[in-house]
Amino acid sequence: MLLTPNTTRQPRLRAFARIALGVILAIAGIGHLTAQRDEFQAQVPDWVPFDKDFVVLASGAVEIGLAIALIALPRYRRLVSWVVAAFFVAVFPGNIHQYVEHIDAFGLDTDAERLTRLFFQPVLVIWAIFAGTDGRRAEPRDDR
């Protein structure tokens, strides 16, 4: 079950993937709050009903929180990884917005580069799920 804490040790590769993703999220979250704030604002679609700076600051704080959870809460890695995957899905419209509106940000200054980036978002979703699992199927429960 997703909400049940993990009691087994996670395989090393998956633990490394979880911690590495946490570090990447922390770096991105810090970028939201500091030097890359303007570039992240450029990705916020105009239809979002909040101030772009607020969205960038809030999403940066969420990223930092998710990073901490990935690293510091390994017993809840399954739940946290699914929340991270959902977060990556939720911010995907920003990547689409950058492509559709031809917005130069993060060194992506051609439509081909921006389009290529779109294909990496599903990779992040898969990475998050991979990083939160043990690689084994759950044993069927006998509730008799």
Short mmCIF file of C-alpha atoms in Angstrom, two decimals:
data_model
loop_
_atom_site.label_atom_id
_atom_site.label_comp_id
_atom_site.label_asym_id
_atom_site.label_seq_id
_atom_site.Cartn_x
_atom_site.Cartn_y
_atom_site.Cartn_z
CA MET A 1 0.00 0.00 0.00
CA LEU A 2 1.21 3.47 -0.86
CA LEU A 3 0.77 4.96 2.63
CA THR A 4 2.34 2.07 4.51
CA PRO A 5 5.92 2.81 5.60
CA ASN A 6 8.61 0.70 3.96
CA THR A 7 10.28 -1.64 6.39
CA THR A 8 12.72 -3.21 3.95
CA ARG A 9 16.07 -1.88 2.89
CA GLN A 10 16.02 -0.33 -0.57
CA PRO A 11 18.43 -1.72 -3.20
CA ARG A 12 21.50 0.51 -3.58
CA LEU A 13 20.80 1.62 -7.15
CA ARG A 14 17.30 2.76 -6.25
CA ALA A 15 18.51 4.43 -3.05
CA PHE A 16 21.15 6.27 -5.09
CA ALA A 17 18.47 7.30 -7.63
CA ARG A 18 16.27 8.58 -4.78
CA ILE A 19 19.03 10.61 -3.16
CA ALA A 20 20.31 11.95 -6.50
CA LEU A 21 16.80 13.06 -7.45
CA GLY A 22 16.50 14.72 -4.05
CA VAL A 23 19.72 16.65 -4.64
CA ILE A 24 18.58 17.72 -8.10
CA LEU A 25 15.23 18.89 -6.73
CA ALA A 26 16.98 20.84 -3.98
CA ILE A 27 19.25 22.58 -6.50
CA ALA A 28 16.28 23.41 -8.74
CA GLY A 29 14.28 24.65 -5.74
CA ILE A 30 17.09 26.92 -4.66
CA GLY A 31 17.29 28.21 -8.25
CA HIS A 32 13.59 29.09 -8.05
CA LEU A 33 14.27 31.23 -5.00
CA THR A 34 17.49 32.86 -6.20
CA ALA A 35 19.43 33.29 -9.45
CA GLN A 36 17.05 31.54 -11.86
CA ARG A 37 13.86 33.19 -10.65
CA ASP A 38 13.30 35.21 -13.85
CA GLU A 39 13.82 32.17 -16.07
CA PHE A 40 11.35 30.12 -14.05
CA GLN A 41 8.84 33.00 -14.24
CA ALA A 42 9.10 32.87 -18.03
CA GLN A 43 7.79 29.31 -17.90
CA VAL A 44 4.63 30.09 -15.96
CA PRO A 45 1.73 30.09 -18.45
CA ASP A 46 -0.35 33.24 -18.63
CA TRP A 47 -3.51 31.30 -17.79
CA VAL A 48 -2.22 30.46 -14.28
CA PRO A 49 -4.41 32.60 -11.98
CA PHE A 50 -1.61 33.62 -9.62
CA ASP A 51 1.26 36.07 -9.74
CA LYS A 52 4.15 34.45 -11.62
CA ASP A 53 6.66 35.29 -8.90
CA PHE A 54 4.40 33.68 -6.28
CA VAL A 55 4.13 30.52 -8.42
CA VAL A 56 7.91 30.35 -8.83
CA LEU A 57 8.58 30.90 -5.13
CA ALA A 58 5.91 28.40 -4.09
CA SER A 59 7.06 25.73 -6.52
CA GLY A 60 10.64 26.27 -5.39
CA ALA A 61 9.61 25.75 -1.79
CA VAL A 62 7.70 22.61 -2.79
CA GLU A 63 10.75 21.29 -4.64
CA ILE A 64 12.95 21.84 -1.61
CA GLY A 65 10.38 20.13 0.61
CA LEU A 66 10.16 17.17 -1.76
CA ALA A 67 13.95 16.97 -1.89
CA ILE A 68 14.14 16.82 1.89
CA ALA A 69 11.40 14.19 1.99
CA LEU A 70 13.12 12.02 -0.63
CA ILE A 71 16.37 12.08 1.29
CA ALA A 72 15.25 12.19 4.91
CA LEU A 73 12.16 9.96 4.84
CA PRO A 74 13.30 6.70 3.23
CA ARG A 75 10.59 4.74 5.04
CA TYR A 76 8.00 6.78 3.12
CA ARG A 77 9.88 6.64 -0.19
CA ARG A 78 6.99 5.01 -2.05
CA LEU A 79 4.52 7.77 -1.14
CA VAL A 80 7.05 10.57 -1.59
CA SER A 81 8.16 9.27 -4.97
CA TRP A 82 4.57 9.25 -6.24
CA VAL A 83 4.08 12.82 -4.98
CA VAL A 84 7.29 13.83 -6.79
CA ALA A 85 6.06 12.13 -9.97
CA ALA A 86 2.75 14.01 -9.67
CA PHE A 87 4.66 17.26 -9.17
CA PHE A 88 6.60 16.64 -12.39
CA VAL A 89 3.30 16.09 -14.21
CA ALA A 90 1.83 19.25 -12.66
CA VAL A 91 4.67 21.50 -13.85
CA PHE A 92 4.79 20.01 -17.36
CA PRO A 93 2.43 22.70 -18.76
CA GLY A 94 5.22 25.22 -18.02
CA ASN A 95 7.56 23.30 -20.30
CA ILE A 96 4.89 23.15 -22.99
CA HIS A 97 4.30 26.90 -22.56
CA GLN A 98 8.00 27.58 -23.06
CA TYR A 99 7.94 25.56 -26.29
CA VAL A 100 4.67 26.91 -27.71
CA GLU A 101 5.51 30.54 -26.91
CA HIS A 102 9.15 30.21 -28.13
CA ILE A 103 10.54 31.42 -24.80
CA ASP A 104 14.30 31.42 -24.37
CA ALA A 105 15.20 30.26 -20.87
CA PHE A 106 17.71 27.91 -19.28
CA GLY A 107 19.88 28.03 -22.40
CA LEU A 108 17.09 26.65 -24.56
CA ASP A 109 17.00 29.15 -27.40
CA THR A 110 15.64 27.08 -30.28
CA ASP A 111 12.35 25.28 -30.75
CA ALA A 112 14.25 22.03 -31.32
CA GLU A 113 15.94 22.36 -27.92
CA ARG A 114 12.68 23.23 -26.22
CA LEU A 115 10.92 20.30 -27.91
CA THR A 116 13.69 17.91 -26.87
CA ARG A 117 13.25 19.05 -23.28
CA LEU A 118 9.59 18.01 -23.38
CA PHE A 119 10.67 14.39 -23.81
CA PHE A 120 12.71 14.50 -20.60
CA GLN A 121 9.73 15.22 -18.34
CA PRO A 122 8.40 11.65 -18.64
CA VAL A 123 11.93 10.46 -17.81
CA LEU A 124 11.73 12.44 -14.56
CA VAL A 125 8.36 10.87 -13.76
CA ILE A 126 9.74 7.38 -14.33
CA TRP A 127 12.88 8.23 -12.33
CA ALA A 128 10.76 9.37 -9.39
CA ILE A 129 8.72 6.17 -9.37
CA PHE A 130 11.84 4.00 -9.81
CA ALA A 131 13.54 5.81 -6.94
CA GLY A 132 10.69 5.11 -4.56
CA THR A 133 10.24 1.42 -5.12
CA ASP A 134 12.15 -1.68 -4.11
CA GLY A 135 11.98 -3.40 -7.47
CA ARG A 136 9.97 -6.29 -6.07
CA ARG A 137 6.31 -6.96 -6.42
CA ALA A 138 4.36 -6.93 -3.20
CA GLU A 139 3.44 -10.34 -1.92
CA PRO A 140 -0.29 -11.03 -2.04
CA ARG A 141 -1.88 -10.72 1.37
CA ASP A 142 -3.92 -13.51 2.83
CA ASP A 143 -6.52 -11.74 4.94
CA ARG A 144 -8.41 -14.88 5.93
#
